XYZ file of C-alpha atoms in Angstrom:
672
model
C 124.292 51.385 22.533
C 124.097 49.041 25.413
C 124.148 52.022 27.836
C 121.171 53.576 26.057
C 119.265 50.202 26.238
C 120.150 49.874 30.067
C 119.053 53.359 30.724
C 115.833 52.858 28.883
C 114.992 49.581 30.707
C 115.575 51.306 34.194
C 113.264 54.158 32.979
C 110.591 51.736 32.005
C 111.005 49.666 35.187
C 110.811 52.890 37.229
C 107.764 53.990 35.465
C 106.135 50.793 36.015
C 106.620 51.104 39.760
C 104.917 54.464 39.807
C 101.890 53.112 37.865
C 101.587 50.141 40.075
C 101.540 52.430 43.238
C 98.289 54.096 42.129
C 96.370 51.098 43.146
C 96.640 48.413 45.816
C 98.834 45.834 43.817
C 100.975 44.049 46.220
C 98.812 44.703 49.292
C 97.217 41.849 51.053
C 94.020 42.473 53.041
C 92.178 40.102 55.440
C 88.582 40.905 55.983
C 86.642 39.279 58.718
C 82.790 40.008 58.828
C 81.803 39.284 62.288
C 79.617 36.410 63.358
C 77.867 34.256 60.849
C 74.888 31.768 60.274
C 71.739 33.471 61.731
C 72.345 31.312 65.005
C 72.757 31.794 68.685
C 75.797 34.060 68.669
C 74.441 36.354 66.249
C 72.467 39.614 67.058
C 68.858 40.070 65.794
C 66.842 43.374 66.295
C 63.013 43.865 65.766
C 62.346 46.536 63.067
C 59.083 47.980 61.700
C 59.105 45.765 58.563
C 60.356 42.829 60.342
C 58.973 42.881 63.946
C 59.807 39.452 64.790
C 63.378 38.799 66.010
C 65.528 35.618 65.284
C 62.990 34.227 62.700
C 63.101 36.101 59.481
C 66.514 36.200 57.574
C 65.220 39.289 55.630
C 65.201 41.207 58.949
C 68.290 42.678 60.867
C 71.003 40.375 61.924
C 74.488 41.587 62.682
C 75.998 38.674 60.586
C 74.121 39.813 57.686
C 75.033 43.616 57.602
C 78.613 42.734 58.600
C 78.628 40.333 55.561
C 77.237 43.021 53.187
C 79.841 45.548 54.099
C 82.666 42.722 54.011
C 81.562 41.645 50.390
C 81.387 45.064 49.001
C 84.808 46.047 50.482
C 86.084 42.819 49.002
C 84.854 43.766 45.502
C 86.276 47.346 45.937
C 89.789 46.020 46.940
C 89.963 43.452 44.345
C 88.891 46.225 41.704
C 92.079 47.952 43.020
C 94.272 44.994 42.583
C 94.716 44.106 46.102
C 95.026 40.528 47.417
C 92.041 39.712 49.602
C 91.198 36.752 51.928
C 87.768 36.618 53.648
C 86.912 34.615 56.848
C 83.488 33.861 55.298
C 81.524 34.894 52.076
C 78.123 33.386 52.813
C 75.851 33.546 55.748
C 75.382 29.970 57.070
C 76.039 28.054 60.382
C 78.942 26.404 58.518
C 80.519 29.816 57.853
C 80.565 30.631 61.457
C 84.074 29.484 62.071
C 85.860 29.302 65.316
C 87.855 32.424 66.236
C 91.242 30.409 66.452
C 90.709 29.028 63.122
C 90.298 32.518 61.622
C 93.390 33.646 63.290
C 95.301 30.746 62.237
C 94.242 31.390 58.576
C 95.112 35.106 58.818
C 98.496 34.189 60.426
C 99.363 31.816 57.413
C 98.272 34.670 54.966
C 100.189 37.341 56.729
C 98.215 40.241 55.495
C 99.337 43.982 55.570
C 96.031 44.645 57.190
C 93.381 42.745 58.960
C 89.868 44.168 59.539
C 87.152 42.675 61.683
C 83.746 44.332 60.719
C 81.185 44.453 63.545
C 78.337 46.786 64.851
C 77.726 47.548 68.489
C 74.797 47.298 71.045
C 73.690 48.926 74.080
C 71.434 46.109 74.961
C 68.485 48.438 76.286
C 65.135 48.522 74.823
C 65.002 52.216 74.290
C 68.638 52.792 73.106
C 69.604 56.185 71.920
C 73.492 55.372 72.165
C 75.156 55.512 68.647
C 78.917 56.103 68.388
C 81.960 54.582 66.721
C 84.400 52.213 68.512
C 87.617 50.738 67.392
C 89.384 47.975 69.385
C 92.895 46.442 68.866
C 94.790 43.857 70.895
C 96.600 45.706 73.588
C 96.416 48.362 76.062
C 95.151 51.967 75.611
C 98.785 53.021 75.787
C 100.114 50.612 73.102
C 99.019 47.739 70.921
C 100.663 44.236 71.462
C 101.541 44.244 67.818
C 103.317 47.636 67.440
C 101.522 48.860 64.233
C 97.987 48.041 65.334
C 97.210 51.161 67.253
C 98.466 53.514 64.450
C 96.711 51.407 62.073
C 93.300 51.789 63.758
C 94.041 55.417 64.345
C 94.657 56.210 60.747
C 91.121 54.488 59.860
C 89.097 56.540 62.322
C 88.811 59.931 60.285
C 87.382 57.933 57.326
C 84.639 56.112 59.324
C 83.569 58.811 61.602
C 82.783 60.789 58.428
C 79.400 58.880 58.083
C 77.140 61.766 57.613
C 73.992 59.702 57.139
C 73.700 58.493 60.760
C 73.098 60.396 63.823
C 76.155 59.935 66.145
C 75.300 60.458 70.066
C 79.080 61.208 70.418
C 81.933 61.829 68.019
C 84.520 61.566 70.658
C 87.519 59.385 69.570
C 87.127 55.955 70.926
C 90.065 53.829 69.956
C 90.912 51.331 72.686
C 93.125 48.393 73.650
C 90.943 45.327 74.315
C 93.017 44.502 77.545
C 92.089 47.877 79.104
C 88.439 48.136 77.513
C 87.467 44.747 78.917
C 89.669 45.165 82.065
C 91.370 41.796 81.783
C 95.011 43.296 81.691
C 95.578 40.923 78.746
C 94.495 40.237 75.163
C 90.726 39.639 75.095
C 89.178 39.525 71.763
C 89.717 35.933 70.138
C 89.747 37.312 66.651
C 92.686 39.609 67.405
C 94.610 37.311 69.855
C 98.286 36.565 68.895
C 97.945 38.558 65.632
C 101.364 39.411 64.322
C 99.976 41.837 61.795
C 98.192 45.023 61.747
C 94.697 44.285 63.044
C 91.672 45.968 64.517
C 87.946 45.326 65.096
C 85.490 48.033 64.126
C 82.263 48.638 65.771
C 80.800 50.730 62.945
C 77.639 51.846 64.872
C 74.992 50.824 67.401
C 72.591 48.156 65.654
C 70.103 48.480 68.540
C 69.799 52.346 67.983
C 66.495 51.776 66.009
C 67.032 54.277 63.307
C 70.308 52.810 62.743
C 68.916 49.407 62.634
C 66.724 50.382 59.763
C 69.716 51.911 57.870
C 71.799 48.674 58.280
C 68.914 46.779 56.362
C 69.873 48.632 53.415
C 72.622 47.337 51.193
C 73.875 50.654 49.906
C 74.174 51.981 53.470
C 76.353 49.110 54.193
C 78.226 49.676 51.029
C 78.981 53.256 52.066
C 80.685 52.051 55.249
C 82.652 49.689 53.123
C 83.624 52.399 50.728
C 85.013 54.308 53.663
C 87.197 51.412 54.823
C 88.499 51.385 51.115
C 89.384 54.935 51.364
C 91.382 54.228 54.402
C 93.328 51.388 52.940
C 94.233 53.474 49.788
C 95.237 56.397 52.299
C 97.191 54.099 54.641
C 99.369 52.553 51.983
C 99.736 55.719 50.184
C 97.804 54.672 46.989
C 95.357 56.769 44.995
C 91.747 55.954 45.048
C 89.872 55.511 41.707
C 89.051 58.838 39.564
C 85.344 58.329 40.429
C 83.292 59.409 43.406
C 80.123 58.423 45.110
C 76.799 60.059 46.137
C 75.212 59.145 49.347
C 72.047 60.389 50.890
C 68.680 60.059 52.596
C 65.201 61.329 51.874
C 63.031 62.197 54.750
C 59.824 64.059 55.472
C 60.047 67.790 56.413
C 56.828 67.846 58.449
C 56.079 64.275 59.630
C 57.897 62.923 62.624
C 58.328 59.136 63.347
C 55.982 57.653 65.914
C 56.443 54.004 66.223
C 57.502 51.779 69.145
C 60.036 50.174 66.978
C 61.747 53.441 66.111
C 62.970 55.534 69.130
C 65.153 58.109 67.934
C 67.714 60.732 69.756
C 65.808 63.846 70.581
C 66.406 66.821 68.196
C 68.369 64.721 65.849
C 67.451 64.240 62.127
C 66.212 60.735 62.913
C 63.113 62.349 64.375
C 61.811 62.840 60.767
C 60.012 60.052 58.825
C 62.162 58.342 56.085
C 60.436 58.120 53.018
C 59.711 54.750 51.539
C 59.358 54.370 47.789
C 60.793 57.682 46.948
C 62.307 58.225 43.645
C 65.714 59.861 43.323
C 66.824 60.831 39.761
C 70.458 61.754 39.007
C 70.999 64.369 36.237
C 73.923 65.996 34.478
C 74.976 69.429 35.670
C 72.501 71.020 33.175
C 69.434 69.107 34.593
C 68.662 67.928 30.962
C 70.017 64.441 30.894
C 68.861 61.725 33.232
C 71.783 59.464 34.139
C 70.554 57.057 36.737
C 67.291 56.417 39.129
C 67.199 55.032 42.533
C 64.022 54.096 44.533
C 64.298 54.022 48.141
C 63.388 50.667 49.877
C 60.320 49.976 52.068
C 62.316 49.627 55.259
C 62.222 53.113 56.865
C 65.576 54.427 56.064
C 65.220 56.762 52.992
C 68.803 55.724 51.861
C 70.056 56.107 48.348
C 73.453 56.178 46.505
C 75.005 56.471 43.235
C 78.415 54.962 42.261
C 81.360 55.342 39.807
C 80.443 58.796 38.953
C 83.084 61.040 37.219
C 84.235 64.108 39.137
C 82.047 67.253 38.275
C 78.583 68.733 39.105
C 75.335 66.803 39.134
C 71.524 67.424 40.039
C 69.262 65.276 42.024
C 65.544 65.569 41.480
C 63.101 63.840 43.995
C 59.698 62.317 43.571
C 57.383 60.870 46.134
C 53.793 60.435 46.353
C 51.941 63.236 48.286
C 55.208 65.102 48.544
C 56.311 68.266 46.945
C 58.096 67.447 43.798
C 59.908 70.924 43.109
C 63.104 69.840 45.020
C 66.100 69.900 43.081
C 69.749 69.990 44.523
C 73.210 70.459 43.046
C 75.893 67.929 44.236
C 79.584 68.247 43.332
C 81.358 64.832 43.132
C 85.008 64.666 43.818
C 87.128 61.522 42.910
C 87.622 59.085 45.774
C 85.090 60.764 47.910
C 81.660 60.573 49.071
C 79.130 63.657 48.386
C 76.409 63.540 51.032
C 72.935 64.764 49.975
C 70.354 64.878 52.698
C 67.036 66.022 51.632
C 63.464 66.594 53.209
C 60.363 66.739 51.418
C 57.055 68.591 52.406
C 53.851 66.449 52.522
C 51.227 68.757 51.298
C 48.439 66.619 52.667
C 49.355 67.156 56.392
C 47.403 69.802 57.685
C 49.306 72.632 59.296
C 48.896 72.612 62.989
C 50.556 74.884 65.832
C 53.153 72.937 68.033
C 54.176 75.604 70.383
C 55.602 73.084 72.863
C 58.329 72.519 70.341
C 60.022 75.791 71.759
C 61.448 73.331 74.302
C 60.766 69.710 73.122
C 60.726 67.009 75.770
C 63.636 64.866 74.656
C 63.035 61.191 73.853
C 64.735 59.137 76.421
C 64.331 55.894 78.473
C 61.221 55.886 80.429
C 63.372 55.360 83.653
C 65.412 58.523 83.052
C 65.082 60.564 86.074
C 65.977 64.099 87.170
C 68.529 63.905 90.107
C 68.971 66.160 93.052
C 72.669 66.882 92.290
C 74.940 66.665 89.195
C 78.719 66.671 89.030
C 80.305 67.758 85.829
C 83.665 67.178 84.363
C 85.748 70.389 83.964
C 87.557 70.629 80.673
C 90.407 73.163 80.492
C 90.162 74.934 77.124
C 92.705 77.430 75.534
C 91.266 80.592 74.225
C 90.093 79.670 70.705
C 91.644 81.434 67.908
C 88.255 83.100 66.803
C 87.722 84.638 70.285
C 90.153 87.418 70.411
C 90.493 90.025 73.178
C 88.728 92.440 70.823
C 85.716 90.196 70.232
C 82.597 91.413 72.292
C 79.822 88.637 72.499
C 76.387 89.860 72.453
C 74.667 86.427 72.627
C 75.750 82.789 72.483
C 72.965 80.192 71.953
C 73.274 76.323 71.648
C 71.474 74.356 69.161
C 72.207 70.790 67.757
C 75.824 70.388 69.087
C 76.743 73.866 67.884
C 77.087 77.180 69.528
C 76.012 80.271 67.458
C 77.823 83.524 68.619
C 76.673 86.971 67.631
C 79.571 89.528 68.132
C 79.380 93.527 67.970
C 81.148 93.694 64.598
C 78.900 92.261 63.761
C 79.668 88.479 63.033
C 77.887 85.291 63.670
C 80.359 82.415 64.410
C 79.302 78.625 64.204
C 81.152 76.831 66.704
C 81.575 73.032 67.532
C 80.003 72.810 70.986
C 82.558 69.862 71.896
C 85.754 71.230 70.782
C 84.954 74.954 70.511
C 86.499 74.909 67.043
C 85.301 77.428 64.475
C 83.096 75.607 61.924
C 82.155 78.624 59.808
C 81.307 82.383 59.917
C 77.824 82.996 58.747
C 77.261 84.972 55.559
C 75.560 88.270 56.430
C 75.422 89.563 52.726
C 72.551 92.058 52.249
C 72.096 92.918 55.892
C 71.643 96.459 56.188
C 70.121 99.294 58.215
C 69.773 100.151 61.961
C 70.834 103.410 63.409
C 72.314 101.467 66.543
C 73.272 98.112 65.103
C 72.557 96.167 61.905
C 72.486 92.995 64.067
C 71.577 93.358 67.742
C 70.416 89.853 68.909
C 69.808 86.155 67.685
C 67.289 83.486 68.421
C 66.038 80.071 67.219
C 62.622 79.313 66.078
C 60.862 76.018 67.253
C 61.774 74.137 63.861
C 65.521 75.057 64.210
C 65.867 78.216 62.007
C 68.232 80.948 63.060
C 66.839 84.397 63.242
C 68.733 87.912 63.901
C 67.228 91.318 64.520
C 68.607 94.815 64.084
C 68.324 97.742 66.619
C 66.916 100.983 65.125
C 65.453 104.455 66.269
C 61.815 104.592 64.622
C 59.846 107.677 64.725
C 55.997 107.790 64.540
C 55.359 107.906 61.742
C 58.545 106.226 60.655
C 60.914 108.205 58.554
C 62.329 106.563 55.370
C 64.674 103.771 56.199
C 63.598 103.261 59.642
C 62.339 99.751 60.574
C 62.912 96.745 62.737
C 64.037 93.897 60.703
C 64.296 89.995 61.280
C 66.586 88.022 59.136
C 66.885 84.247 58.786
C 69.106 81.492 57.238
C 67.930 78.217 55.590
C 71.249 76.649 56.597
C 74.529 77.418 58.113
C 75.814 77.493 54.430
C 73.082 79.749 53.143
C 72.819 83.538 52.638
C 70.459 85.332 54.838
C 67.056 86.653 53.775
C 64.780 88.961 55.258
C 61.915 87.287 57.037
C 59.952 90.518 57.638
C 60.420 94.332 58.442
C 57.937 96.612 60.205
C 57.767 100.136 61.504
C 55.993 99.318 64.519
C 57.513 100.823 67.624
C 54.788 100.681 70.383
C 53.409 104.213 69.911
C 56.484 106.277 71.034
C 57.151 109.580 69.572
C 60.500 108.075 68.712
C 61.178 104.285 70.041
C 64.481 102.314 69.975
C 63.385 98.762 68.956
C 65.538 95.644 69.083
C 67.840 95.751 71.919
C 66.832 92.158 72.598
C 64.459 89.657 71.172
C 63.253 86.106 71.589
C 61.102 83.838 69.327
C 58.340 81.358 69.790
C 56.865 78.800 67.337
C 58.010 77.822 63.914
C 59.551 80.096 61.426
C 56.396 80.076 59.233
C 54.342 81.264 62.104
C 56.649 82.919 64.657
C 56.087 85.340 67.358
C 58.762 87.743 68.293
C 58.993 89.660 71.532
C 61.228 92.726 71.694
C 61.739 96.055 73.612
C 60.763 99.459 72.504
C 62.492 102.260 74.452
C 61.413 105.934 74.338
C 64.281 108.134 73.381
C 62.972 110.815 75.973
C 64.687 111.357 79.299
C 62.461 108.834 81.079
C 63.684 105.859 79.084
C 60.376 104.089 79.508
C 60.195 100.613 78.031
C 57.347 98.927 76.357
C 57.179 95.165 75.207
C 56.473 94.885 71.517
C 55.071 91.614 70.298
C 54.928 90.866 66.422
C 53.462 87.767 64.847
C 54.574 86.641 61.321
C 52.549 84.131 59.253
C 53.962 83.190 55.865
C 50.366 82.621 54.633
C 50.205 86.486 54.791
C 53.651 87.704 55.165
C 52.953 91.305 54.526
C 50.535 91.725 57.430
C 52.340 91.590 60.706
C 50.190 91.327 63.828
C 51.170 93.661 66.457
C 50.451 94.173 70.117
C 52.597 96.003 72.889
C 52.272 95.980 76.684
C 53.703 98.144 79.536
C 52.766 101.635 80.041
C 52.063 104.492 82.537
C 48.518 104.857 81.360
C 46.794 102.026 82.979
C 46.167 101.423 86.767
C 49.500 102.955 87.832
C 48.610 106.702 88.438
C 50.917 107.863 85.922
C 53.972 106.175 87.314
C 56.305 104.479 84.755
C 55.997 100.622 84.918
C 59.149 99.706 83.316
C 62.246 101.798 82.532
C 65.838 101.412 81.767
C 66.571 102.555 85.367
C 64.371 99.443 86.593
C 65.330 96.898 83.898
C 68.864 98.223 82.628
C 70.192 99.134 79.546
C 70.939 95.606 78.218
C 68.061 93.366 79.227
C 67.649 89.937 77.637
C 64.589 88.175 76.673
C 64.364 84.345 76.536
C 61.284 82.342 75.617
C 60.056 80.248 78.746
C 59.151 76.616 78.536
C 55.947 77.658 80.706
C 52.805 79.001 79.206
C 51.716 78.775 75.499
C 53.969 81.000 73.413
C 53.520 83.910 76.009
C 55.817 83.467 78.846
C 59.179 85.429 78.720
C 62.339 85.279 80.918
C 63.739 88.657 81.569
C 67.382 89.045 82.878
C 69.703 92.129 82.822
C 72.741 93.510 84.405
C 70.842 94.872 87.345
C 68.141 92.453 87.685
C 67.506 88.985 89.122
C 65.826 86.863 86.535
C 61.976 87.532 86.146
C 59.270 85.436 84.415
C 56.515 87.671 82.865
C 53.331 86.508 80.845
C 52.517 88.644 77.709
C 48.735 88.311 77.758
C 47.580 88.712 74.241
C 43.829 89.005 75.289
C 44.510 92.144 77.214
C 44.234 95.597 75.565
C 47.485 97.278 74.372
C 49.359 99.249 77.135
C 48.333 96.864 80.012
C 51.249 95.833 82.083
C 52.796 92.183 81.917
C 51.814 89.712 84.442
C 54.747 89.019 86.765
C 54.622 85.259 87.331
C 57.936 84.722 89.421
C 61.025 86.311 90.594
C 64.188 83.969 90.877
C 64.531 82.688 94.513
C 66.571 79.625 95.325
C 65.014 77.366 97.995
C 68.045 77.090 100.256
C 68.865 80.778 99.870
C 71.592 80.577 97.396
C 71.825 83.925 95.505
C 73.220 85.197 92.067
C 74.754 88.650 91.630
C 72.680 90.829 89.327
C 75.539 91.427 87.093
C 75.445 87.985 85.791
C 72.788 87.584 83.153
C 71.451 85.106 80.358
C 71.723 81.388 80.661
C 70.306 78.453 78.846
C 66.946 76.802 79.562
C 66.125 73.084 78.623
C 63.830 70.103 79.521
C 65.046 66.649 80.501
C 63.092 63.846 82.363
C 60.045 65.985 82.533
C 61.871 68.806 84.337
C 62.955 72.180 83.288
C 66.535 73.159 83.952
C 68.562 76.410 83.817
C 72.154 76.579 83.354
C 72.792 80.044 84.889
C 75.996 82.203 84.712
C 77.291 83.414 88.070
C 80.099 85.645 88.987
C 81.297 88.230 91.572
C 80.056 91.891 91.371
C 83.296 92.828 89.821
C 82.664 90.319 87.045
C 85.450 88.107 88.361
C 85.196 84.361 88.929
C 82.691 83.591 86.230
C 81.122 80.040 86.160
C 77.926 78.282 85.676
C 75.466 76.608 88.159
C 72.681 74.288 87.337
C 69.229 75.027 88.693
C 66.060 72.800 88.524
C 63.131 75.444 87.776
C 60.348 73.003 87.108
C 58.140 74.621 89.907
C 59.110 78.078 88.632
C 61.909 80.596 89.099
C 60.629 81.262 92.456
C 61.061 77.688 93.479
C 64.447 77.057 92.022
C 66.576 74.342 93.345
C 70.509 74.458 93.001
C 71.477 71.090 91.790
C 75.257 71.655 91.029
C 78.315 73.419 92.334
C 79.775 76.189 90.609
C 81.799 75.217 87.358
C 84.666 75.931 86.903
C 85.451 75.420 90.531
């Protein structure tokens, strides 16, 4: 009997140990919200609602946002039965304690983990920098307390997962303070002589103005604290609570920010106006039962959040004065995780205008930014990525928003991380059909960041059943494709092959498409087919074509495959008003043409420039394509170069602001 009682006692004790390990019982955490007291060693930044620095405690102060994060983290840790000590719990000058005092207190406490919460600053008036930085006491090679570097390293994936900010870089920045500050010895006072795991988090840049406005919001700070809580549970092998969180923002779909206290990174989601006073309603999976309501603040961040949600499916419905109220999205909540929901609403009172310069937007940048006469780049050796096999033939690769979209001949469209070359996803091609030559021949982006793809087909005059040129589009990388439009226009050939290449200008709702139409006859003459789609009248496609032997050329063919090659590439040019096209091929030097919509059909294109480098640098014809972009009020071309045999492939940067015929080579060939 005694043996049975003893065994039962051991079992109950063991079971109790397992239960205890599901939370943070027995774990001691020291939380240090940096700075304190709205005083001289604090950081204050002007915002739209609080334009005067250093005066209004309701405005942005680093001490304030650090404390908001720290207090919410404390509450989360206490709810998980951790033992928590904080360096301060209010924001007064009396709480602005000396760093040595904080270190002594932490030393006496002997925490299992120490976290100092801060935000970073670039110190410039027009800062576009916003990245994550962790610092520990030590060198980059190793921390002075052995566990601090791996402790910080384990936290990184959780905090970098902030999907509501706009990172200027996601590169890992986990540094020893001795090397970071160049002192060769411990530098940060709050970490000095720590004989416990400790690091300091610079969670974002508080002088990147969209981030400044987000940091005014308590829930945005809460979400950063939640990510630290996820880390502590993971690091100490404990389970997060069986509830999840939804975090998101609401912005305008058709209004950009334009305020001197709100500079943003060019092309980032921060360009869109955050909606003040928007109502976000949380419903169950059926959408019939309203569970919670959140109203965004008036501080130009659009942030919202819902907490302590059981795992499962939910619906979010949005309402904002003057904005489309039909938007409903589905969100799946997982235990211990943040489900992100980023939504843009259309302001129906904004008149629709054409903004064709958006094909190549001028980036928002410091007014002192200048185009240099020469650039040196870092060469990064990369192994052949797994998605790029020897059997993969690439038709086009284009860059957009830190991703590369790759069309292959299978066909497939891969979305690649532009920094790591890792495969993010393969796009859904469900429902894409047709094309006697290829169901997908080329890809392009519209000015408002929608991917398009076209087919290549032989089309008779009149067209036979099933013959058409099709343009497909995707609402997002995760969406299935939809048919934007199709047409049997083929530039008045008996039979014309349409869609070898194409390029797009303008927004998706009113996009112009330029493509080739090649006669299937022996002459292989080429006409340039232009199509304009307007979603106000989607079934009526405006058509025009240029290039013919019938006008002013005495019957001589103007453009043929013998002149242009079998595989020309069209790219919209930053010059002109939706009507300038770069042409490149395997047998041509790059050319710039104007497609003049005012001329009658069949007239030739206007040749604007042929590539000529001022110092005589030449590119072999077999190299074709490249990427054009704007920076510092200049136009640049990253051009592929290689030998005639297609060996020694590389890239050279040219300044083509004054035209292709006045190109200036401003880099060496990379790789060297």
